[in-house]
Each structure stands twice: as structure tokens, then as C-alpha cells.
XYZ file of C-alpha atoms in Angstrom:
733
model
C 34.489 43.197 132.841
C 32.373 42.535 129.813
C 28.939 44.072 129.669
C 26.144 43.125 127.382
C 23.072 45.220 126.783
C 19.662 43.709 127.514
C 18.795 43.330 123.840
C 21.989 41.363 123.297
C 21.178 39.053 126.192
C 17.760 38.412 124.772
C 19.236 37.622 121.314
C 21.809 35.179 122.752
C 19.129 33.496 124.828
C 16.910 33.126 121.740
C 19.770 31.626 119.710
C 20.559 29.151 122.461
C 16.922 28.169 122.646
C 16.699 27.801 118.853
C 19.990 25.924 118.403
C 19.462 23.072 120.815
C 21.920 20.131 120.808
C 19.921 18.022 118.346
C 19.470 20.956 116.018
C 23.197 21.700 116.233
C 23.848 18.071 115.315
C 21.514 18.279 112.300
C 23.114 21.484 111.068
C 26.557 19.962 111.510
C 25.541 16.955 109.424
C 24.182 19.289 106.783
C 27.384 21.301 106.658
C 29.475 18.138 106.451
C 27.260 16.768 103.671
C 27.557 19.950 101.637
C 31.336 19.951 102.002
C 31.545 16.297 101.045
C 29.298 16.896 98.060
C 31.469 19.751 96.792
C 34.592 17.630 97.247
C 32.993 14.705 95.385
C 31.817 16.869 92.518
C 35.233 18.465 92.306
C 36.792 15.030 92.059
C 34.277 13.949 89.420
C 34.918 16.888 87.124
C 38.643 17.184 87.745
C 39.044 13.982 85.766
C 37.710 15.791 82.686
C 40.671 18.126 82.146
C 41.647 18.529 78.514
C 45.028 17.017 79.137
C 43.663 13.718 80.450
C 44.013 10.621 78.318
C 41.014 8.662 77.000
C 41.813 5.946 79.513
C 41.479 8.426 82.408
C 38.070 9.419 81.083
C 37.064 5.785 80.742
C 38.063 5.041 84.342
C 35.916 7.916 85.593
C 32.960 7.077 83.390
C 32.906 3.451 84.467
C 32.408 4.798 87.988
C 29.331 6.654 86.800
C 26.747 4.402 88.504
C 28.588 4.678 91.830
C 28.782 8.481 91.462
C 25.077 8.688 90.732
C 24.393 6.529 93.774
C 26.326 8.901 96.033
C 24.459 11.881 94.577
C 21.115 10.232 95.122
C 21.984 9.371 98.741
C 23.127 12.937 99.397
C 19.964 14.354 97.886
C 17.815 12.009 99.988
C 19.734 12.940 103.137
C 19.296 16.656 102.490
C 15.591 16.204 101.830
C 15.186 14.255 105.077
C 17.162 16.887 106.948
C 14.995 19.703 105.629
C 11.799 17.854 106.571
C 13.109 17.249 110.109
C 14.128 20.879 110.494
C 10.718 22.031 109.260
C 9.079 19.872 111.891
C 11.420 21.190 114.592
C 10.716 24.746 113.523
C 6.978 24.230 113.833
C 7.442 22.559 117.213
C 9.757 25.323 118.401
C 7.393 28.092 117.346
C 4.566 26.398 119.146
C 6.523 25.875 122.405
C 8.016 29.403 122.398
C 4.627 30.952 122.021
C 3.282 28.768 124.797
C 6.114 29.670 127.210
C 6.051 33.346 126.431
C 2.373 33.553 127.145
C 2.018 36.395 124.735
C 4.690 38.572 126.417
C 7.286 38.050 123.653
C 6.648 39.815 120.363
C 8.937 40.155 117.349
C 8.838 43.001 114.910
C 8.078 41.950 111.332
C 11.611 42.816 110.191
C 13.348 40.981 113.037
C 12.597 37.246 112.770
C 14.565 34.843 114.975
C 18.033 34.018 113.581
C 17.170 30.328 113.432
C 14.369 30.989 110.954
C 16.682 32.760 108.503
C 19.239 29.976 108.813
C 16.545 27.407 108.103
C 15.507 29.188 104.927
C 19.102 29.371 103.737
C 19.720 25.683 104.341
C 16.464 24.803 102.581
C 17.521 26.854 99.566
C 20.957 25.246 99.534
C 19.431 21.798 99.817
C 17.087 22.488 96.906
C 19.983 23.756 94.771
C 22.056 20.705 95.634
C 19.117 18.453 94.761
C 18.789 20.178 91.373
C 22.528 19.856 90.804
C 22.377 16.168 91.688
C 19.672 15.573 89.071
C 21.625 17.427 86.391
C 24.897 15.679 87.247
C 23.074 12.354 87.185
C 21.888 13.086 83.637
C 25.382 14.176 82.558
C 27.000 11.071 83.998
C 24.365 8.814 82.461
C 24.943 10.262 78.988
C 28.705 10.206 79.499
C 28.509 6.536 80.317
C 26.623 5.815 77.097
C 28.422 8.202 74.755
C 32.024 7.721 75.858
C 31.968 4.070 76.862
C 31.702 2.604 73.369
C 33.045 -0.671 74.716
C 30.412 -2.800 76.395
C 30.564 -4.230 79.894
C 31.645 -7.549 78.455
C 34.839 -6.025 77.009
C 36.303 -4.522 80.174
C 39.552 -6.365 79.618
C 40.183 -4.633 76.284
C 41.419 -1.175 75.412
C 38.979 1.440 74.200
C 39.387 3.257 70.924
C 40.689 6.824 71.432
C 38.162 9.616 71.079
C 39.498 12.158 68.588
C 37.430 14.756 66.671
C 39.661 14.179 63.656
C 38.471 10.561 63.509
C 34.777 10.621 64.496
C 34.099 7.066 63.284
C 37.034 5.500 65.106
C 35.115 4.319 68.163
C 32.461 2.767 65.955
C 35.028 0.679 64.115
C 36.279 -1.283 67.103
C 36.412 -4.916 66.081
C 33.947 -7.123 67.931
C 35.322 -10.212 69.631
C 33.251 -13.366 70.057
C 32.231 -14.130 73.623
C 31.742 -17.585 75.140
C 31.156 -16.694 78.820
C 27.507 -15.666 79.147
C 27.420 -14.877 82.877
C 27.416 -11.125 82.294
C 24.604 -11.481 79.758
C 22.481 -13.174 82.426
C 23.025 -10.131 84.652
C 22.047 -7.796 81.806
C 18.785 -9.684 81.286
C 17.595 -8.777 84.770
C 15.191 -10.685 87.006
C 11.864 -10.464 88.762
C 9.652 -11.672 85.917
C 8.767 -15.264 85.105
C 9.475 -14.520 81.450
C 13.015 -13.410 82.242
C 13.585 -16.457 84.430
C 12.476 -18.675 81.538
C 14.753 -16.855 79.097
C 17.777 -17.042 81.415
C 17.300 -20.760 81.984
C 17.219 -21.295 78.230
C 20.373 -19.242 77.741
C 22.200 -21.186 80.448
C 21.161 -24.517 78.968
C 22.499 -23.608 75.513
C 25.744 -21.938 76.653
C 28.024 -24.729 75.417
C 26.323 -24.812 72.003
C 26.662 -21.046 71.579
C 30.348 -21.213 72.464
C 31.008 -23.972 69.931
C 29.021 -22.124 67.279
C 31.031 -18.943 67.870
C 34.251 -20.886 67.433
C 33.053 -22.349 64.134
C 31.875 -19.011 62.758
C 35.127 -17.315 63.775
C 37.037 -19.886 61.740
C 34.701 -19.397 58.770
C 35.020 -15.605 58.810
C 38.775 -15.675 59.238
C 40.254 -12.173 59.199
C 36.999 -10.487 58.142
C 36.665 -7.137 59.915
C 33.587 -6.892 62.150
C 32.506 -3.540 63.554
C 31.275 -3.498 67.112
C 27.859 -1.878 67.502
C 26.234 -0.369 70.560
C 22.801 -2.020 70.780
C 19.729 -1.392 72.900
C 17.267 -4.264 73.255
C 13.869 -3.149 74.527
C 11.356 -5.981 74.970
C 8.162 -3.967 74.871
C 5.666 -6.763 75.478
C 7.261 -7.436 78.884
C 6.693 -3.890 80.156
C 3.962 -3.200 82.678
C 2.607 -0.479 80.378
C 1.821 -3.067 77.684
C 0.235 -5.442 80.193
C 3.056 -8.023 80.335
C 0.550 -10.718 79.451
C 3.227 -13.368 78.932
C 4.935 -13.511 82.344
C 1.866 -14.796 84.246
C 1.318 -17.476 81.577
C 4.853 -18.880 81.509
C 4.021 -21.449 84.177
C 0.579 -22.189 82.714
C 1.476 -23.386 79.252
C 1.029 -20.063 77.493
C 2.795 -19.243 74.227
C 6.558 -19.285 74.753
C 7.712 -18.841 71.153
C 8.280 -15.096 71.568
C 10.400 -15.609 74.683
C 12.404 -18.386 73.016
C 13.186 -16.017 70.155
C 14.063 -13.059 72.386
C 16.373 -15.184 74.531
C 18.214 -16.348 71.410
C 18.406 -12.822 69.952
C 19.976 -11.486 73.136
C 22.449 -14.344 73.238
C 23.420 -14.023 69.573
C 24.038 -10.270 69.871
C 26.133 -10.793 72.992
C 28.147 -13.703 71.614
C 28.920 -11.674 68.470
C 30.693 -9.164 70.707
C 28.441 -6.138 70.510
C 27.788 -3.675 73.333
C 24.409 -4.537 74.794
C 21.803 -2.950 77.048
C 18.492 -4.622 77.904
C 15.320 -2.879 79.081
C 11.962 -4.367 80.069
C 10.342 -1.268 81.569
C 9.395 2.149 80.269
C 11.487 3.848 82.941
C 14.606 1.971 81.822
C 13.859 2.789 78.203
C 13.551 6.505 78.938
C 16.766 6.461 80.936
C 18.778 4.768 78.184
C 17.348 6.933 75.411
C 18.015 10.068 77.419
C 14.438 11.338 77.474
C 12.898 12.923 80.572
C 10.476 10.798 82.637
C 6.755 11.150 82.216
C 4.604 11.165 79.113
C 6.282 14.051 77.327
C 7.351 13.897 73.681
C 10.307 16.265 73.552
C 13.122 15.492 71.085
C 16.336 14.010 72.439
C 18.738 16.692 73.629
C 21.815 14.554 72.953
C 22.730 12.184 70.106
C 21.280 8.686 70.390
C 24.105 6.565 71.849
C 22.974 3.341 70.156
C 23.744 2.179 66.633
C 20.839 -0.289 66.657
C 17.666 -0.791 68.680
C 15.886 -4.160 68.703
C 12.301 -3.995 69.923
C 8.771 -5.178 69.124
C 5.562 -3.405 68.137
C 4.834 -2.463 71.757
C 8.290 -0.962 72.144
C 7.958 0.815 68.810
C 4.839 2.587 70.034
C 6.498 3.478 73.332
C 9.533 4.970 71.600
C 7.438 7.030 69.223
C 5.393 8.381 72.116
C 8.418 9.442 74.181
C 11.057 10.408 71.591
C 9.042 13.101 69.841
C 10.579 14.357 66.616
C 13.724 12.338 67.318
C 11.833 9.150 66.524
C 11.637 10.051 62.849
C 15.344 10.924 62.830
C 16.492 7.671 64.406
C 13.881 5.151 63.263
C 16.274 3.851 60.591
C 18.264 2.268 63.443
C 15.297 0.271 64.730
C 14.784 -3.449 64.118
C 11.293 -4.745 64.920
C 10.922 -8.366 66.023
C 7.656 -9.253 64.300
C 6.518 -12.869 64.608
C 4.265 -13.039 61.542
C 5.724 -10.242 59.420
C 4.582 -6.910 57.974
C 4.076 -6.614 54.237
C 4.904 -3.335 52.409
C 1.252 -2.601 51.549
C 0.470 -2.454 55.284
C 3.668 -0.611 56.213
C 3.178 2.472 54.004
C 0.791 4.699 55.958
C -0.719 6.672 53.068
C -1.086 3.661 50.801
C -2.524 1.489 53.574
C -5.090 4.142 54.436
C -6.179 4.717 50.846
C -6.394 1.048 49.835
C -7.781 -0.650 52.942
C -4.558 -2.156 54.290
C -4.467 -0.208 57.542
C -4.461 -2.383 60.689
C -3.607 -1.980 64.356
C -0.002 -3.013 63.726
C 1.182 -1.566 60.411
C 1.700 1.875 58.803
C 5.125 2.713 60.300
C 6.808 3.734 57.025
C 9.916 1.725 57.847
C 12.006 -0.105 55.320
C 10.190 -3.483 55.254
C 13.536 -5.212 55.894
C 13.549 -3.605 59.347
C 10.825 -6.071 60.380
C 12.396 -9.351 61.498
C 10.342 -12.549 61.561
C 10.440 -15.897 63.351
C 10.256 -17.852 60.074
C 11.052 -16.779 56.480
C 7.434 -15.894 55.688
C 8.151 -13.262 53.085
C 11.491 -11.972 51.759
C 10.095 -8.455 52.155
C 11.105 -8.754 55.813
C 14.364 -9.994 57.317
C 14.312 -13.526 58.689
C 15.545 -13.410 62.302
C 14.605 -16.899 63.541
C 15.663 -18.670 66.743
C 17.621 -21.828 67.573
C 16.836 -25.412 68.446
C 19.152 -27.618 70.449
C 21.646 -29.368 68.199
C 22.607 -32.971 68.911
C 26.030 -34.514 68.405
C 26.420 -37.792 66.569
C 26.523 -39.863 69.775
C 23.262 -38.323 70.993
C 21.651 -38.943 67.613
C 22.562 -42.639 67.743
C 21.243 -43.001 71.276
C 17.964 -41.320 70.356
C 17.500 -43.432 67.266
C 18.078 -46.625 69.277
C 15.763 -45.587 72.111
C 12.698 -44.600 70.090
C 9.347 -46.157 70.940
C 7.735 -47.156 67.644
C 4.178 -46.538 68.889
C 4.450 -43.371 70.970
C 2.928 -40.028 69.949
C 3.060 -36.606 71.624
C 0.346 -34.024 70.884
C 1.436 -30.440 70.096
C -0.577 -28.212 72.437
C -0.245 -27.212 76.095
C -3.620 -25.468 76.339
C -6.774 -27.523 76.813
C -8.678 -25.530 74.183
C -6.463 -26.972 71.440
C -7.825 -30.470 72.191
C -11.463 -29.470 71.969
C -13.320 -31.192 69.130
C -10.395 -33.490 68.234
C -11.904 -36.732 69.596
C -12.242 -38.264 66.127
C -8.558 -37.846 65.225
C -7.426 -38.954 68.662
C -9.613 -42.056 68.441
C -7.980 -43.098 65.149
C -4.497 -42.362 66.481
C -5.202 -44.336 69.669
C -5.733 -47.493 67.596
C -2.047 -47.466 66.645
C -0.135 -45.403 69.187
C 0.122 -44.552 72.850
C -0.774 -40.852 73.114
C 0.960 -38.418 75.475
C 0.055 -34.828 76.268
C 1.594 -31.903 78.170
C -1.545 -29.929 78.986
C -1.412 -27.519 81.890
C -3.834 -27.978 84.793
C -3.920 -26.847 88.428
C -6.040 -29.393 90.252
C -8.331 -31.360 87.933
C -7.504 -33.045 84.658
C -8.850 -30.974 81.737
C -12.065 -32.568 80.430
C -10.994 -31.837 76.816
C -8.191 -34.416 77.131
C -9.567 -37.980 76.663
C -8.981 -40.544 79.406
C -6.773 -42.727 77.172
C -4.226 -39.895 76.843
C -1.333 -39.922 79.311
C -1.097 -36.278 80.333
C 2.173 -35.219 81.954
C 1.053 -31.682 82.741
C 3.272 -28.763 81.896
C 6.869 -29.994 81.706
C 10.113 -28.040 82.111
C 12.003 -27.811 78.843
C 14.615 -30.514 79.623
C 11.889 -33.019 80.566
C 9.879 -32.108 77.469
C 12.984 -32.756 75.362
C 13.335 -36.199 76.945
C 9.714 -36.969 76.082
C 10.329 -36.012 72.452
C 13.432 -38.194 72.309
C 11.334 -41.254 73.124
C 8.397 -40.443 70.856
C 7.932 -41.549 67.262
C 5.364 -38.928 66.293
C 4.690 -35.285 67.147
C 1.201 -34.374 65.967
C -0.405 -30.951 65.557
C -4.112 -30.160 65.360
C -3.906 -26.867 63.469
C -2.908 -24.488 66.270
C -0.649 -22.836 67.385
C 0.703 -21.584 64.086
C 4.408 -21.679 63.298
C 5.851 -22.216 66.760
C 9.311 -23.566 67.653
C 8.092 -26.915 69.048
C 7.818 -28.789 65.688
C 11.448 -27.958 64.892
C 12.489 -29.164 68.347
C 10.568 -32.403 67.785
C 12.148 -32.989 64.356
C 15.582 -32.244 65.835
C 14.911 -34.966 68.426
C 14.051 -37.575 65.817
C 10.239 -37.239 65.704
C 8.095 -37.151 62.591
C 5.804 -34.129 62.577
C 2.244 -34.684 61.317
C 0.096 -31.612 60.637
C -3.148 -30.652 58.973
C -3.527 -29.110 55.530
C -5.862 -26.125 55.357
C -8.375 -25.931 52.541
C -9.163 -23.142 51.991
C -5.950 -21.592 53.361
C -6.186 -19.552 56.554
C -5.753 -15.785 56.263
C -7.074 -12.508 57.625
C -10.090 -12.948 55.347
C -11.416 -16.112 56.976
C -9.687 -16.663 60.308
C -9.900 -14.594 63.458
C -6.302 -15.234 64.509
C -4.877 -13.418 61.464
C -7.462 -10.634 61.434
C -5.781 -7.281 62.064
C -2.280 -8.573 61.398
C -0.355 -6.588 58.744
C -0.164 -9.379 56.206
C -2.332 -10.908 53.470
C -0.386 -14.144 53.562
C -2.341 -17.353 53.084
C -1.343 -20.224 55.373
C -1.853 -23.643 53.779
C -0.834 -25.666 56.855
C -0.166 -25.271 60.552
C 3.567 -24.886 59.969
C 4.330 -23.739 56.390
C 8.105 -23.624 56.983
C 8.147 -27.267 58.053
C 6.053 -28.217 55.022
C 7.969 -26.213 52.395
C 11.568 -26.202 53.643
C 11.775 -29.599 55.382
C 9.024 -31.867 54.038
C 8.979 -35.649 53.933
C 10.080 -37.903 55.515
C 10.323 -35.574 58.539
C 7.094 -33.607 57.919
C 3.771 -35.019 56.712
C 0.907 -32.688 55.787
C -2.507 -34.293 55.278
C -6.184 -33.402 55.109
C -7.607 -34.079 58.569
C -11.125 -33.842 57.193
C -10.417 -37.054 55.294
C -10.327 -39.853 57.888
C -8.964 -42.387 55.411
C -6.069 -40.130 54.406
C -5.325 -39.405 58.059
C -5.283 -43.086 59.058
C -3.174 -44.018 56.037
C -0.619 -41.422 57.047
C -0.416 -42.858 60.586
C 0.261 -46.338 59.201
C 2.918 -45.051 56.807
C 4.631 -43.035 59.536
C 4.916 -46.113 61.759
C 6.892 -47.815 58.967
C 9.128 -44.813 58.346
C 12.526 -44.395 59.972
C 14.102 -40.947 60.266
C 17.252 -39.479 61.789
C 17.165 -36.364 63.957
C 17.311 -33.362 61.650
C 17.774 -29.624 62.221
C 18.018 -27.063 59.396
C 21.310 -25.150 59.576
C 19.544 -21.779 59.836
C 18.031 -22.882 63.163
C 21.347 -23.909 64.717
C 23.322 -21.528 66.919
C 25.928 -21.142 64.184
C 23.286 -20.473 61.548
C 21.668 -17.740 63.634
C 25.023 -16.151 64.481
C 25.965 -16.155 60.801
C 22.690 -14.555 59.763
C 22.671 -11.804 62.421
C 26.345 -11.078 61.772
C 25.559 -10.466 58.098
C 22.585 -8.239 58.914
C 24.505 -6.080 61.394
C 27.527 -5.650 59.149
C 25.679 -5.058 55.859
C 22.143 -3.756 56.453
C 22.170 0.048 56.583
C 18.769 1.722 56.379
C 20.117 5.137 57.443
C 22.104 5.610 54.256
C 20.704 8.291 51.981
C 18.495 6.747 49.267
C 19.314 6.955 45.586
C 18.497 10.371 44.087
C 15.497 9.070 42.178
C 13.833 5.924 40.995
C 14.352 5.008 37.328
C 11.788 6.525 35.035
C 10.365 5.261 31.779
C 13.177 6.747 29.699
C 16.054 6.147 32.115
C 19.430 4.859 30.840
C 19.642 1.218 29.941
C 19.597 -1.292 32.782
C 22.736 -3.383 33.426
C 21.031 -6.638 32.370
C 21.155 -9.047 29.507
C 18.670 -11.689 28.410
C 19.769 -15.150 29.509
C 20.831 -17.569 26.730
C 17.581 -19.510 27.090
C 15.635 -16.220 26.815
C 13.639 -16.931 29.979
C 14.994 -14.299 32.368
C 17.423 -11.422 32.863
C 20.912 -11.673 34.343
C 23.442 -9.079 35.468
C 25.741 -8.361 32.549
C 29.269 -9.663 33.161
C 30.930 -6.575 31.712
C 28.865 -4.242 33.912
C 30.320 -2.901 37.128
C 28.521 -3.841 40.312
C 26.314 -1.332 42.067
C 28.449 0.161 44.868
C 27.173 -0.569 48.345
C 24.463 -2.947 47.183
C 23.740 -5.812 49.545
C 23.060 -8.499 48.546
C 25.623 -7.961 45.770
C 23.941 -7.125 42.473
C 25.559 -9.946 40.499
C 23.257 -12.394 42.320
C 20.184 -10.929 40.607
C 17.996 -12.979 38.248
C 14.712 -11.485 36.978
C 11.591 -13.329 35.792
C 8.231 -12.179 34.525
C 5.580 -13.949 36.610
C 2.503 -15.558 35.157
C -0.764 -13.650 35.800
C -1.948 -13.963 39.383
C 1.408 -15.248 40.702
C 3.320 -13.437 43.479
C 7.042 -12.826 43.154
C 7.654 -14.931 46.267
C 6.179 -17.985 44.542
C 7.653 -17.161 41.122
C 11.210 -17.176 42.476
C 10.586 -20.363 44.472
C 9.378 -22.028 41.267
C 12.914 -21.535 39.934
C 14.677 -22.637 43.116
C 15.468 -19.042 44.094
C 14.419 -16.425 46.659
C 12.737 -13.108 45.865
C 15.032 -10.208 46.807
C 13.182 -6.876 47.251
C 16.385 -4.821 47.432
C 16.896 -5.579 43.718
C 13.597 -4.010 42.647
C 15.125 -0.562 41.908
C 17.416 -2.124 39.286
C 14.393 -3.534 37.447
C 12.169 -0.495 37.740
C 12.659 0.772 34.178
C 11.114 0.340 30.753
C 14.386 -1.104 29.486
C 13.985 -4.161 31.736
C 10.645 -4.947 30.082
C 12.093 -4.446 26.613
C 15.002 -6.811 27.287
C 12.488 -9.425 28.382
C 10.803 -8.827 25.010
C 7.657 -7.412 26.614
C 5.956 -4.868 24.316
C 4.941 -1.778 26.300
C 2.417 0.319 24.390
C 2.505 2.741 27.322
C 4.504 3.110 30.539
C 3.345 4.833 33.711
C 4.721 5.291 37.253
C 2.272 4.857 40.135
C 2.123 3.808 43.790
C 1.169 0.133 43.845
C 2.689 -2.735 45.805
C 2.408 -4.991 42.722
C 4.602 -2.793 40.486
C 6.697 -3.063 38.357
C 4.279 -5.164 36.336
C 2.864 -5.748 32.868
C -0.920 -5.500 32.476
C -2.980 -7.538 30.001
C -5.021 -6.673 28.048
C -3.786 -3.245 27.083
C -0.032 -3.940 26.794
C 0.620 -1.439 29.587
C 3.812 -1.405 31.657
C 3.735 0.030 35.162
C 6.729 1.228 37.215
C 6.891 1.751 40.971
C 6.722 5.340 42.209
C 7.239 4.683 45.954
C 10.372 2.752 47.105
C 8.734 1.561 50.345
C 6.107 -0.311 48.291
C 8.501 -2.644 46.481
C 7.062 -6.003 47.537
C 7.665 -9.677 46.857
C 4.212 -10.432 48.291
C 0.925 -9.855 46.521
C -0.660 -10.866 43.216
C -3.512 -10.045 40.868
C -4.749 -11.907 37.818
C -4.547 -8.643 35.866
C -0.761 -8.341 36.247
C 2.387 -10.198 35.280
C 4.811 -9.005 37.916
C 8.501 -8.321 37.181
C 10.287 -10.276 39.909
C 13.884 -9.984 41.206
C 15.308 -13.287 42.432
C 18.621 -14.488 43.900
C 20.339 -17.674 44.943
C 20.794 -18.651 48.614
C 23.246 -20.499 50.822
C 22.404 -24.113 51.562
C 20.316 -24.170 54.727
C 20.379 -20.379 55.004
C 17.665 -18.828 52.822
C 18.288 -15.343 54.253
C 21.736 -15.074 52.656
C 22.874 -15.367 49.056
C 25.994 -17.308 48.080
C 28.123 -14.175 48.188
C 26.356 -12.420 51.060
C 28.543 -13.460 53.981
């Protein structure tokens, strides 16, 4: 016979009361979850034994997202369990006290067993939750650091990871891609902007594939390193306001989204590993920084070779990367529609000389800013693409053109305001069509004789352009993609000439932008790089000149035309060259040439007009563009280097400035320097008159093709360029 003392009976009874069936079930689930968690973690880390092959590691890492999902679910389950048990404990305490009626009292050192068990399970749950967070961070970094092959290359072997060969994984050869379905997944969804970009990418898939095939044949056996690239579209984040998404369906500016869609596609087609973020949370996760508004340095190496972003993203990265931003900013490429000139980029110089704006002063290499059009050679020309027609399509378009049909450039009603005079003249000769957005009532700014189609989807807009004879702009928007699309579809583009030119000094649109560039027409690229017969630029303030141009255009026949640099192949070629050759993380030269530095490797050209690279001089190692492409001219007073090089059919090349930054270069050009000084000035090197003074550049970041002053004759480095590809010299590919 088993006997139990009264205290023991009371304890058993209390335990039975505390551990009711539901509570037993909850505790059982908790125990099972903990066991399963330990088993899962053991399986995760068992794959990381030293003897495992790189392919074993890769298999485990690719399961990273699934592993993190399991951890998150376990953590949520434990948290829910603890909350339920807390509630039960409170309920139990209340009911026990009620039933006991005050007869049952516990000493302070003898709490019910259920209470101690609850505390233990809560502590375990908290520890497991902390472990889950840490494991999630480890797996996330493992996925980025060890998986150097992107999602699009799952069918290919990964380079072995060996400490003896640290650069091996970065030298994996990139393979062109033609299937863009995975890219569409990477781009995400949920925003009108992303929907627009994905539709554009889908529509151009066949052209990208054909372009990749052509470029692959051109490059032949050229080795191409695969890069791991993060693309963060800052202006689409909620933190920056995402002002574009709500305007996509209302005729708002789409040029930025056109460019970003094409950048993403080009990077993907070229075979690089790609990640896309459009939120601050995603950015923090991919960079490996903790959430919130902290600014701690990265605790692990940045897993990306390159980061493409915009000014909004640049600010977000600086705010959240802390000191690591300065370390890794050489890897950043900033998509900058209108460009950033060196005088605005150098923080100290901009502050001292009145060039500071809301967008400049980042102290980047000016080539890290990438523009929509080749505004200034100080920046890199990124561009976008227009749809390319085959010969059959060109013939059909040319035969189906209406000789008296015009389409007005402008989807916002405000663009039409005050243009009645021009429209009246145009209406005498042509049927006018518009694509102005409206919700219910026709915009009053659009005259009654204009056939307004409302906002059209891109394919329907293309069809409208294919029928039209003329595409006419009224001065705004500046430098968008639509004129190139119109010219590619066989239209003549008519635009206004600005006198005086528009700039930050006289026009609100440019005020605050980090450039002093003067815009002489609505679309300077179309005027300067395409020109007649496809592009006509006239003074709209002169009614006679405007009407004469309309009459002449009606008699002019043109074929569809698209500059090579705005084709898919042209953009792929250009970005390929940038990625393979531009390296802004390389240590700079020890010092800039001084007044008495060794002789420069130049000779005076036979006609004594400019300097050339001496044939018997070895090329500068690592220079890109290659140094033998350099030609140097002394500009006339008040002339910028950009214009001076164009005057000779060449392009200014800022990377060549260091070669010219010496007194010897002036002497070989037969320029007498009574004195030579080195200072910080974005116009140097230059020769000042009167005074016979020669000035050298003291700050490398201030070498600039832009800028002029009547006091100086600037020493300008120029180069040749590939036909239809101004960004690349003849030997740059």
C-alpha cells in the first residue's frame, strides 16, 4: 500500500489543476517545436563541415530563404505560445484565488510548479527567438557572400572558394541571357511604375536577345568578368515619396522609368548577378545593415561589386551605412538624368565658390554619375533604348505615312498653355493629334481642332507615331525619350530654339541642379547629334520662320532613323565596356604632375596645332580609354573643352587630364609660361592672358570638360569615338 503525506497530495492536486489538458497540449507543442528547431539547426550547420565541397555549400546556401522562413515561423509560433500561456496563467491565478476563498496561501519561496515552468519556457522561447534572428542574418550574408553566381545562372557550376585564390569567384565569365522571365520576377510588383517597367521589358525581349547575339559575335573570345550588382531605385521608395508611381497612368514623366527598365535589362542580359530593391527595408537587408535609422558601419564585407542607384538612393545609403559608405562609395554608379559637373561634385570647392546645390557635393569621381544623354563627357553616358525596326517594318511605315498629320509632344495639359498661335499656324497645313491625359472633361488648354486621344499605352502611341509626318515639341519636357522614338518611327521632329539659352541662371526647372550647362533647344542631343533632315530647330518667336519650316517639312521625305547608341546592342556594348574597364576603387596615382615634373609623353603634331601621344612612348598601364587616343588642344578664350573638342570632331576625355597637367605640355604647345602655379579650379590646366601665367590643377576631382571663362585658354584633352557611340573611343571596346 502506497501512502502519500498530505502535503504531497496537495502538490499533486495543484499540478493537476495547473496542467489541464489544453495546457498539456500547448506544452507538448512547445517541446516538439524546440526539438524540431534543434534538429533543423543541426542540419543547417552540419552542411558546413570543413570537408564539404563548394557544391555542398552552394546547395545549402540556395536553401537559405526556405531556412529563414522556417525560423521565422518557429519564432512566431513560440511567441504566440508564450502569449497564450501568459493569458492562461492570469486566468488560472484568478480562478484559483476565487475558489480558494482566501483559505489557500503559498509561502513566498514556494510558488506553484506551473509558474516556474512557465518562466523557463518563456526564457527558452526568447533565446530561440534571438537565435532565429542571428541565424537569419548569418544565412542572409551566406547567401550573398558565397553565392557569387546569380539566380539566372543556376544551371552553371560555381567557381570554387579557395583562400589561395581570393579573386577566383569574381572572375567567373558572364554568359549572355536571352530569357528574361527571371528578371521580371526580380523587378517585383505592386507599384504602377514597376508594372510599366515590366511591360516595357517584355515588349523588347526579342530585340534584347538579338542584340546580345550580335554583341557576343563582336566580342568573340573576349573574357568578361561576372559582377554581383545591386540596383536600388531610390525614387520609388516610400521614404522618398514615390512620386512617379501615382502619375504613371496620368501622363507623368516616364523617362526615368524607361531608363531604369533598360538598365536592369542590360545588366541582366550581360550575365551579371542582379538584385533589385525598391524599398528601404530591402536595401538594408541586402547591404547587411540593421533595421532602423542607425548609421553603424557594415559588420561584413559588402557582397556587391557595383551598386546602381539614384540621388535618393545615394542619400539613403549614406544615412544607413555609416563609415562604410566612404569605404564603398567607389562601387556606386548614380543614374543622374541631367548630369553633375565636377565644380558641383567637390564639396569644399562647391561650398567656397557658390556651386553647392541640393544634389551635388558627393566627392565621387564625376564618371560615376551616369546620364540619359551625353550632356558632358565629365559624366558617363548611360542612355536607354528605342525600339528598332527591321527593314520590312521601315518600308511599311514609309508607305503608310500621312503627309499632313502631326503629333504634339506633351501629355500634360500645362504644356499646351499659351501655344494657340503656333497651333493655329500648324492647323493650316496639318491635322493635329494630341495624347493629353484627362479623367472626365477635355482639358481646356487643348484647342477644339486638336484630336486628343487621351493617354495611350505605349504600343498604341507607337502606332500613332508610325502614321504621323511630324512630331512637334513646344519647349518642354527637356531631353526625354519620345523624340528619339518618333524619329525611329519615321517622324520629323520640330523643336524650338532658345535665345537666350535656358540654364539655372534664368529658368526655374534647372535651378538647383548640379550643372551650369546652357540648353539651346528642347532636345540638344537631337539637334547636335542627329540634325536635319530628321530634326529641325527653329525660333518659335518668329512666326514666319516657324511657318516656313512647316512648309519645308511637308516636302521632306525621311526614313526611320535610330542612332546606334540608342539601340539594344549599342546600350549593351556601352555598359559592357563600363563594367569591364571602369574601376574607381583603384588607388590613385601617387601625385599629380607638378610644374617641374618629367617631360610628358607628347609630341607636337606635324601641323603644330595640337599634341599627340608619342609613338615611341609606352602606353600608360591601366589607362582607359587607352592613352594613345589622346589629342590635346589649347582652347580659345571663353571656350569650354567640351566645345573645343567638338570643333575638331572629337570628344573631350577627362580621364586624360592628368597626362596634360604639367608645364611641359604648355611648352610643347609653344605657350610661354612666365610663371606656373597649382591651384584648385575646375578650369585648370589653363593659360591666362594677360600675364602669361600657366595654371595646373591641384585637385583630381576638379578636372572638368565643362566650364569656361574669357580670362583663360583651357588645355583640353580630346579623343576619337566609335561611329554612333560617342561614349567609347575606337580602341575602347
